[in-house]
Amino acid sequence: MSNSTASKAGSPNRARSDRPAGALPLPALLALATAVFVTSLTETLPAGVLPAMSADLGVGEAAMGQAVTVYAIGTALTAIPLTAATAGWRRKRLLLTAVAGFAVANTVTALSAHYALTMAARFLAGVAAGVAWALLAGYARRMVPVHLQGRAIAVVMTGIPLALALGVPAGTFLGAAVGWRVTFLVMTALAAVLLAWIVLTVPDFPGLPRGGRVPVRRTLAVPGVTPVLSMTLVLVLAHTILYTYVAAFLDHLGMGGSTGPVLLAFGGASLLSLWFTGLHIDRRLRALTLGGTVLFAVASGTLAAATDSAALVYAAATLWGLGWGGAPTLLQTAVGDAGGEAADTAQTMLVSVWNAAMAGGGVVGGLLLDLLGAAALPWSVLLLLVPVLTVVAAARTHGFPVRRGPSGA
């Protein structure tokens, strides 16, 4: 989103100018971070309560596991058309609508006694996620000056590792203690609180004027957009292959009971990575992206070699978190910078590509598991990271430039 557009937003921008130089609007940004948390946790929560959900709804665990896939499909299919259809909406109204969609979807999921209805609710949640993901990074960018945009996105993206490191384990514990339905009702309550928080603290901005949104085809022609999107597709595919089947891989190593602690190490390292990314992204986007990919590759190689060493597994999980934790922030920032005046469309395309890769990762990982066994998973990830590094290294001028120029607004 261009700064000229943001400057027309009225009172929220006056509030921005009243803050000391270098200060972030933390209450508003933390509200957006909570929206990211709700989005991420709604997506991944079924994995933590899968056996109970499948038993209650009378289907197998494999069928119930498609609750995550359906969510990703809902996001991938609807993010671009819905974002285009709502481009003229005021941003706060659109954000409130998306959060309300989560409240409805999680309530239906909690109360449903039928598998088909549950899957329909999960698809609705994915649709709400598509709207939210396409909106949140651009919203954060519009709240702050250009030199703080990367840091603002980093604050908002803390919701992802918090959901993975704390939300899923807490949801799993709560589901075991009081039932999986209560867990989803808690998500509804959190969405209700978030609605009030947004109303009270988040500034409003206008949508785009009619015809102001750059079409997808023209956006793809903008230098740098295609490298970021292609790198995102392969990187997220690699991550999802490993993350989705990490329990099966650990079981293959004889560490089947250590999934929770291993993921906790991953989540803690992801938070550290995100903090470090937030400090340096506005000056070192390219170096951080290359470094994170290398750390992920080293982690994959370590897991491939960790045939009988728990210490190596935990070390690999930590390196994986350090490499992955900043990725959403880095990619959202990179595609926004590359897109320029087409940044909104580019952000929406990133959302669709990301979720298509997640859905594909579940399928590809399952095929690898069935055909080649769990030992093949880290090797396949390592192979996929080669083109990722190649694309980032080649995109020196556009996409992942050596220096973020003024167009990174």
Coordinates of C-alpha atoms in Angstrom, one line a residue:
M1 CA 0.0 0.0 0.0
S2 CA 1.4 3.3 -1.0
N3 CA 2.2 6.0 1.7
S4 CA 0.2 8.5 -0.3
T5 CA -2.9 6.4 0.2
A6 CA -2.2 5.9 3.9
S7 CA -1.8 9.6 4.4
K8 CA -5.5 10.1 3.5
A9 CA -6.7 8.0 6.4
G10 CA -7.3 10.9 8.7
S11 CA -7.1 10.8 12.5
P12 CA -5.2 7.5 12.8
N13 CA -2.3 9.1 11.0
R14 CA -2.4 12.2 13.2
A15 CA -2.0 9.8 16.1
R16 CA 1.0 8.3 14.3
S17 CA 2.7 11.7 14.1
D18 CA 2.0 12.4 17.7
R19 CA 4.1 9.5 18.8
P20 CA 7.9 9.9 19.5
A21 CA 10.1 9.0 16.6
G22 CA 10.8 5.3 16.6
A23 CA 7.8 4.5 18.7
L24 CA 5.4 1.7 17.6
P25 CA 1.6 1.8 18.3
L26 CA 1.9 -1.3 20.4
P27 CA -1.7 -1.7 21.6
A28 CA -2.9 -1.7 18.0
L29 CA -0.1 -3.9 16.8
L30 CA -0.7 -6.4 19.6
A31 CA -4.3 -6.6 18.7
L32 CA -3.2 -7.5 15.1
A33 CA -0.8 -10.1 16.6
T34 CA -3.7 -11.6 18.6
A35 CA -5.6 -11.8 15.3
V36 CA -2.6 -13.7 13.8
F37 CA -2.6 -16.0 16.9
V38 CA -6.3 -16.7 16.5
T39 CA -5.8 -17.4 12.8
S40 CA -2.8 -19.7 13.3
L41 CA -4.3 -21.6 16.3
T42 CA -7.6 -22.1 14.7
E43 CA -5.8 -23.7 11.8
T44 CA -3.6 -26.1 13.8
L45 CA -5.7 -26.8 16.8
P46 CA -7.4 -30.0 15.4
A47 CA -4.0 -31.6 15.3
G48 CA -3.8 -31.5 19.1
V49 CA -7.3 -32.9 19.7
L50 CA -7.5 -35.2 16.6
P51 CA -8.3 -38.5 18.4
A52 CA -11.1 -37.0 20.5
M53 CA -12.6 -35.2 17.5
S54 CA -12.5 -38.3 15.3
A55 CA -14.0 -40.5 18.0
D56 CA -16.8 -38.0 18.7
L57 CA -17.7 -37.5 15.1
G58 CA -17.4 -41.2 14.2
V59 CA -14.7 -41.0 11.5
G60 CA -11.2 -42.2 11.3
E61 CA -8.2 -40.0 12.3
A62 CA -7.1 -39.7 8.7
A63 CA -10.5 -38.3 7.7
M64 CA -10.5 -36.0 10.7
G65 CA -7.0 -34.8 9.8
Q66 CA -8.5 -33.3 6.7
A67 CA -9.9 -30.5 8.9
V68 CA -6.5 -28.8 8.6
T69 CA -6.4 -29.4 4.8
V70 CA -9.9 -28.1 4.3
Y71 CA -9.0 -24.9 6.2
A72 CA -5.9 -24.4 4.0
I73 CA -7.9 -25.0 0.8
G74 CA -10.5 -22.5 2.0
T75 CA -7.8 -19.9 2.4
A76 CA -6.0 -20.7 -0.9
L77 CA -9.1 -20.7 -3.0
T78 CA -10.8 -17.5 -1.6
A79 CA -8.1 -15.1 -0.6
I80 CA -7.6 -13.5 -4.0
P81 CA -11.3 -13.2 -5.1
L82 CA -12.5 -12.1 -1.7
T83 CA -9.8 -9.6 -1.2
A84 CA -10.6 -8.1 -4.6
A85 CA -14.3 -8.0 -3.8
T86 CA -13.7 -6.2 -0.5
A87 CA -10.9 -3.9 -1.7
G88 CA -13.1 -0.8 -1.2
W89 CA -14.1 -1.7 2.3
R90 CA -12.7 0.3 5.2
R91 CA -9.9 -1.7 6.7
K92 CA -11.3 -1.9 10.3
R93 CA -14.7 -3.1 9.1
L94 CA -13.0 -5.8 7.1
L95 CA -10.8 -6.9 10.0
L96 CA -13.8 -7.1 12.3
T97 CA -15.7 -9.1 9.8
A98 CA -12.8 -11.6 9.5
V99 CA -12.5 -12.0 13.3
A100 CA -16.3 -12.5 13.6
G101 CA -16.0 -15.2 10.9
F102 CA -13.6 -17.1 13.2
A103 CA -16.0 -16.7 16.1
V104 CA -18.8 -18.2 14.1
A105 CA -16.7 -21.0 12.6
N106 CA -15.2 -22.1 15.9
T107 CA -18.7 -22.0 17.6
V108 CA -20.1 -24.2 14.9
T109 CA -17.1 -26.6 15.2
A110 CA -17.6 -26.8 18.9
L111 CA -21.3 -27.6 18.7
S112 CA -21.4 -29.7 15.6
A113 CA -22.4 -33.4 15.9
H114 CA -21.8 -34.1 12.1
Y115 CA -18.6 -34.5 10.2
A116 CA -19.9 -32.7 7.1
L117 CA -21.0 -29.7 9.2
T118 CA -17.7 -29.6 11.0
M119 CA -15.8 -29.6 7.7
A120 CA -18.0 -26.8 6.4
A121 CA -17.2 -24.8 9.5
R122 CA -13.5 -25.4 9.0
F123 CA -13.7 -24.2 5.4
L124 CA -15.5 -21.1 6.6
A125 CA -12.6 -20.6 9.1
G126 CA -10.2 -20.9 6.2
V127 CA -12.1 -18.2 4.2
A128 CA -11.9 -15.9 7.2
A129 CA -8.2 -16.6 7.4
G130 CA -7.7 -15.7 3.8
V131 CA -9.3 -12.3 4.4
A132 CA -7.3 -11.8 7.6
W133 CA -3.9 -12.8 6.2
A134 CA -4.3 -10.6 3.1
L135 CA -5.1 -7.7 5.3
L136 CA -2.8 -7.9 8.4
A137 CA 0.7 -7.2 7.1
G138 CA -0.5 -4.2 5.0
Y139 CA -2.5 -2.9 8.0
A140 CA 0.7 -3.0 10.1
R141 CA 2.7 -1.2 7.4
R142 CA 0.1 1.6 7.2
M143 CA 0.3 2.3 11.0
V144 CA 4.0 3.3 11.0
P145 CA 6.7 5.2 9.1
V146 CA 8.6 3.4 6.3
H147 CA 11.7 2.8 8.5
L148 CA 9.6 0.9 11.0
Q149 CA 7.4 -1.2 8.7
G150 CA 9.5 -4.4 9.0
R151 CA 9.5 -4.1 12.8
A152 CA 5.8 -3.5 12.9
I153 CA 5.2 -6.7 10.8
A154 CA 7.5 -8.6 13.1
V155 CA 5.4 -7.6 16.2
V156 CA 2.2 -8.7 14.4
M157 CA 3.7 -12.0 13.3
T158 CA 4.6 -13.0 16.9
G159 CA 1.2 -14.6 16.9
I160 CA 2.4 -17.5 14.7
P161 CA 5.2 -18.9 17.0
L162 CA 3.1 -18.2 20.1
A163 CA 0.3 -20.3 18.6
L164 CA 2.6 -23.1 17.7
A165 CA 4.8 -23.1 20.9
L166 CA 2.1 -22.3 23.5
G167 CA -1.4 -22.3 21.9
V168 CA -1.4 -25.9 20.5
P169 CA 0.1 -27.5 23.6
A170 CA -2.3 -25.5 25.8
G171 CA -5.3 -26.4 23.6
T172 CA -4.2 -30.1 23.7
F173 CA -4.0 -30.0 27.5
L174 CA -7.4 -28.3 27.8
G175 CA -9.0 -30.7 25.4
A176 CA -7.7 -33.6 27.4
A177 CA -8.9 -32.0 30.6
V178 CA -12.4 -30.8 29.7
G179 CA -13.1 -31.9 26.1
W180 CA -12.2 -30.7 22.7
R181 CA -15.5 -28.8 22.3
V182 CA -14.6 -26.6 25.2
T183 CA -11.3 -25.8 23.5
F184 CA -13.0 -24.5 20.4
L185 CA -15.5 -22.5 22.6
V186 CA -12.5 -20.8 24.3
M187 CA -11.3 -19.8 20.8
T188 CA -14.7 -18.2 20.3
A189 CA -14.4 -16.3 23.5
L190 CA -10.9 -15.1 22.5
A191 CA -12.3 -13.9 19.2
A192 CA -15.0 -12.0 21.1
V193 CA -12.5 -10.3 23.3
L194 CA -10.4 -9.5 20.2
L195 CA -13.3 -7.8 18.5
A196 CA -13.6 -5.3 21.5
W197 CA -9.8 -4.8 21.5
I198 CA -9.8 -3.9 17.8
V199 CA -12.7 -1.5 18.2
L200 CA -10.9 0.3 21.0
T201 CA -7.3 0.4 19.8
V202 CA -6.9 -0.2 16.1
P203 CA -7.0 2.8 13.8
D204 CA -9.2 2.8 10.7
F205 CA -8.0 3.2 7.1
P206 CA -9.9 3.6 3.8
G207 CA -10.0 0.8 1.3
L208 CA -8.9 1.3 -2.3
P209 CA -10.9 3.5 -4.7
R210 CA -12.7 1.7 -7.4
G211 CA -10.2 0.4 -9.9
G212 CA -7.3 1.1 -7.6
R213 CA -6.4 -2.5 -7.1
V214 CA -3.6 -3.8 -9.4
P215 CA -4.7 -7.0 -11.2
V216 CA -2.9 -10.3 -10.5
R217 CA -1.4 -10.5 -14.0
R218 CA 0.2 -7.0 -13.7
T219 CA 1.4 -7.8 -10.2
L220 CA 3.2 -10.9 -11.4
A221 CA 5.0 -8.7 -13.9
V222 CA 6.4 -6.4 -11.2
P223 CA 10.1 -7.1 -10.8
G224 CA 10.7 -9.1 -7.6
V225 CA 7.2 -10.4 -6.9
T226 CA 7.6 -13.7 -8.8
P227 CA 10.9 -14.6 -7.0
V228 CA 9.4 -14.0 -3.6
L229 CA 6.2 -16.0 -4.4
S230 CA 8.2 -18.9 -6.0
M231 CA 10.6 -19.0 -3.0
T232 CA 7.6 -19.0 -0.6
L233 CA 5.9 -21.9 -2.4
V234 CA 8.9 -24.2 -2.1
L235 CA 10.0 -23.1 1.4
V236 CA 6.5 -23.5 2.9
L237 CA 6.2 -26.8 1.1
A238 CA 9.4 -28.0 2.7
H239 CA 8.5 -26.8 6.2
T240 CA 5.0 -28.3 6.0
I241 CA 6.3 -31.8 4.9
L242 CA 8.5 -31.9 8.0
Y243 CA 6.1 -30.2 10.5
T244 CA 3.0 -32.2 9.6
Y245 CA 4.8 -35.5 10.0
V246 CA 7.3 -34.7 12.7
A247 CA 5.5 -37.1 15.1
A248 CA 5.9 -39.9 12.6
F249 CA 9.6 -39.0 12.1
L250 CA 10.3 -39.0 15.8
D251 CA 8.5 -42.3 16.2
H252 CA 10.8 -43.7 13.5
L253 CA 13.8 -42.6 15.7
G254 CA 12.3 -44.2 18.8
M255 CA 11.3 -40.8 20.3
G256 CA 7.6 -41.0 19.8
G257 CA 6.9 -39.7 23.3
S258 CA 9.0 -36.6 22.8
T259 CA 6.9 -34.8 20.2
G260 CA 5.7 -32.1 22.6
P261 CA 9.2 -31.2 24.0
V262 CA 10.7 -31.2 20.6
L263 CA 8.0 -28.8 19.3
L264 CA 8.5 -26.7 22.3
A265 CA 12.2 -26.3 21.5
F266 CA 11.2 -25.4 17.9
G267 CA 8.6 -22.9 19.1
G268 CA 11.0 -21.2 21.6
A269 CA 13.7 -20.9 19.0
S270 CA 11.1 -19.5 16.6
L271 CA 10.2 -16.7 19.1
L272 CA 13.9 -15.9 19.5
S273 CA 14.3 -15.8 15.7
L274 CA 11.3 -13.5 15.3
W275 CA 12.6 -11.1 17.9
F276 CA 16.0 -11.0 16.2
T277 CA 14.3 -10.5 12.8
G278 CA 12.3 -7.6 14.2
L279 CA 15.5 -5.9 15.3
H280 CA 17.3 -6.2 12.0
I281 CA 14.8 -6.7 9.2
D282 CA 14.6 -3.0 8.1
R283 CA 18.4 -3.2 7.2
R284 CA 19.2 -6.8 6.7
L285 CA 16.2 -8.5 5.0
R286 CA 18.3 -10.3 2.4
A287 CA 20.9 -11.6 4.9
L288 CA 18.2 -12.7 7.3
T289 CA 16.4 -14.7 4.5
L290 CA 19.6 -16.4 3.3
G291 CA 20.7 -17.1 6.9
G292 CA 17.3 -18.5 7.9
T293 CA 17.2 -20.8 4.9
V294 CA 20.8 -22.1 5.6
L295 CA 19.8 -22.8 9.3
F296 CA 16.8 -24.7 8.1
A297 CA 19.0 -26.7 5.7
V298 CA 21.5 -27.5 8.5
A299 CA 18.6 -28.6 10.7
S300 CA 17.3 -30.9 8.0
G301 CA 20.7 -32.5 7.5
T302 CA 21.1 -32.9 11.2
L303 CA 17.7 -34.7 11.5
A304 CA 18.7 -36.9 8.6
A305 CA 21.9 -37.9 10.5
A306 CA 20.3 -38.2 14.0
T307 CA 19.5 -41.9 13.8
D308 CA 20.0 -42.5 17.5
S309 CA 20.8 -39.2 19.2
A310 CA 18.1 -37.3 21.1
A311 CA 20.6 -34.4 21.6
L312 CA 21.0 -34.0 17.8
V313 CA 17.2 -34.0 17.4
Y314 CA 16.8 -31.2 19.9
A315 CA 19.7 -29.3 18.4
A316 CA 18.1 -29.7 15.0
A317 CA 14.7 -28.6 16.3
T318 CA 16.3 -25.5 17.7
L319 CA 18.1 -24.7 14.4
W320 CA 14.9 -25.3 12.5
G321 CA 13.0 -22.8 14.8
L322 CA 15.8 -20.2 14.4
G323 CA 15.7 -20.6 10.6
W324 CA 11.9 -20.6 10.3
G325 CA 10.7 -18.2 13.0
G326 CA 11.3 -15.0 11.0
A327 CA 10.2 -16.4 7.6
P328 CA 6.6 -15.1 7.7
T329 CA 7.7 -11.6 8.5
L330 CA 10.6 -11.7 6.0
L331 CA 8.3 -12.9 3.2
Q332 CA 5.5 -10.5 3.9
T333 CA 8.0 -7.6 4.0
A334 CA 9.8 -8.7 0.9
V335 CA 6.6 -9.1 -1.2
G336 CA 5.2 -5.8 0.1
D337 CA 8.5 -4.0 -0.8
A338 CA 8.7 -5.7 -4.2
G339 CA 5.0 -5.0 -5.0
G340 CA 5.2 -1.2 -4.5
E341 CA 1.8 0.1 -5.7
A342 CA 0.7 -3.5 -6.2
A343 CA 1.6 -4.4 -2.6
D344 CA -2.0 -5.3 -1.6
T345 CA -2.4 -7.7 -4.5
A346 CA 1.0 -9.2 -3.9
Q347 CA 0.3 -9.8 -0.2
T348 CA -3.0 -11.6 -1.2
M349 CA -1.1 -13.7 -3.7
L350 CA 1.4 -14.6 -1.0
V351 CA -1.4 -15.8 1.2
S352 CA -2.8 -18.1 -1.5
V353 CA 0.6 -19.5 -2.4
W354 CA 1.4 -20.1 1.3
N355 CA -1.8 -22.0 1.9
A356 CA -1.5 -24.0 -1.3
A357 CA 1.9 -25.0 -0.2
M358 CA 0.6 -26.1 3.2
A359 CA -2.1 -28.2 1.6
G360 CA 0.5 -29.6 -0.8
G361 CA 2.9 -30.3 1.9
G362 CA 0.4 -32.5 3.7
V363 CA -0.2 -34.5 0.6
V364 CA 3.5 -34.8 -0.5
G365 CA 4.7 -35.6 3.0
G366 CA 2.0 -38.4 3.3
L367 CA 3.1 -39.9 0.0
L368 CA 6.8 -39.8 1.0
L369 CA 5.9 -41.4 4.3
D370 CA 4.0 -44.2 2.6
L371 CA 6.4 -44.8 -0.2
L372 CA 9.8 -44.2 1.3
G373 CA 9.3 -44.1 5.0
A374 CA 9.9 -41.4 7.6
A375 CA 13.7 -41.3 7.1
A376 CA 13.1 -39.7 3.7
L377 CA 11.4 -36.6 5.1
P378 CA 14.4 -34.6 6.1
W379 CA 16.3 -35.6 3.0
S380 CA 13.4 -34.3 0.8
V381 CA 13.4 -31.0 2.7
L382 CA 17.1 -30.6 2.2
L383 CA 16.6 -31.2 -1.6
L384 CA 13.8 -28.6 -1.7
L385 CA 15.9 -26.0 0.0
V386 CA 18.5 -26.0 -2.8
P387 CA 16.2 -24.0 -5.3
V388 CA 15.1 -21.8 -2.4
L389 CA 18.6 -20.7 -1.8
T390 CA 19.2 -20.3 -5.5
V391 CA 16.2 -18.0 -6.0
V392 CA 17.1 -15.8 -3.0
A393 CA 20.7 -15.6 -4.1
A394 CA 19.7 -14.6 -7.6
A395 CA 17.2 -11.9 -6.6
R396 CA 19.8 -9.4 -5.6
T397 CA 18.2 -6.4 -7.3
H398 CA 14.4 -7.1 -6.9
G399 CA 12.8 -9.4 -4.4
F400 CA 15.6 -9.8 -1.9
P401 CA 17.8 -6.8 -2.6
V402 CA 21.1 -6.1 -0.9
R403 CA 19.6 -2.8 0.4
R404 CA 15.9 -2.1 1.0
G405 CA 15.3 1.0 -1.1
P406 CA 12.8 3.8 -0.6
S407 CA 10.2 1.7 -2.6
G408 CA 10.1 -0.7 0.3
A409 CA 7.3 1.5 1.6

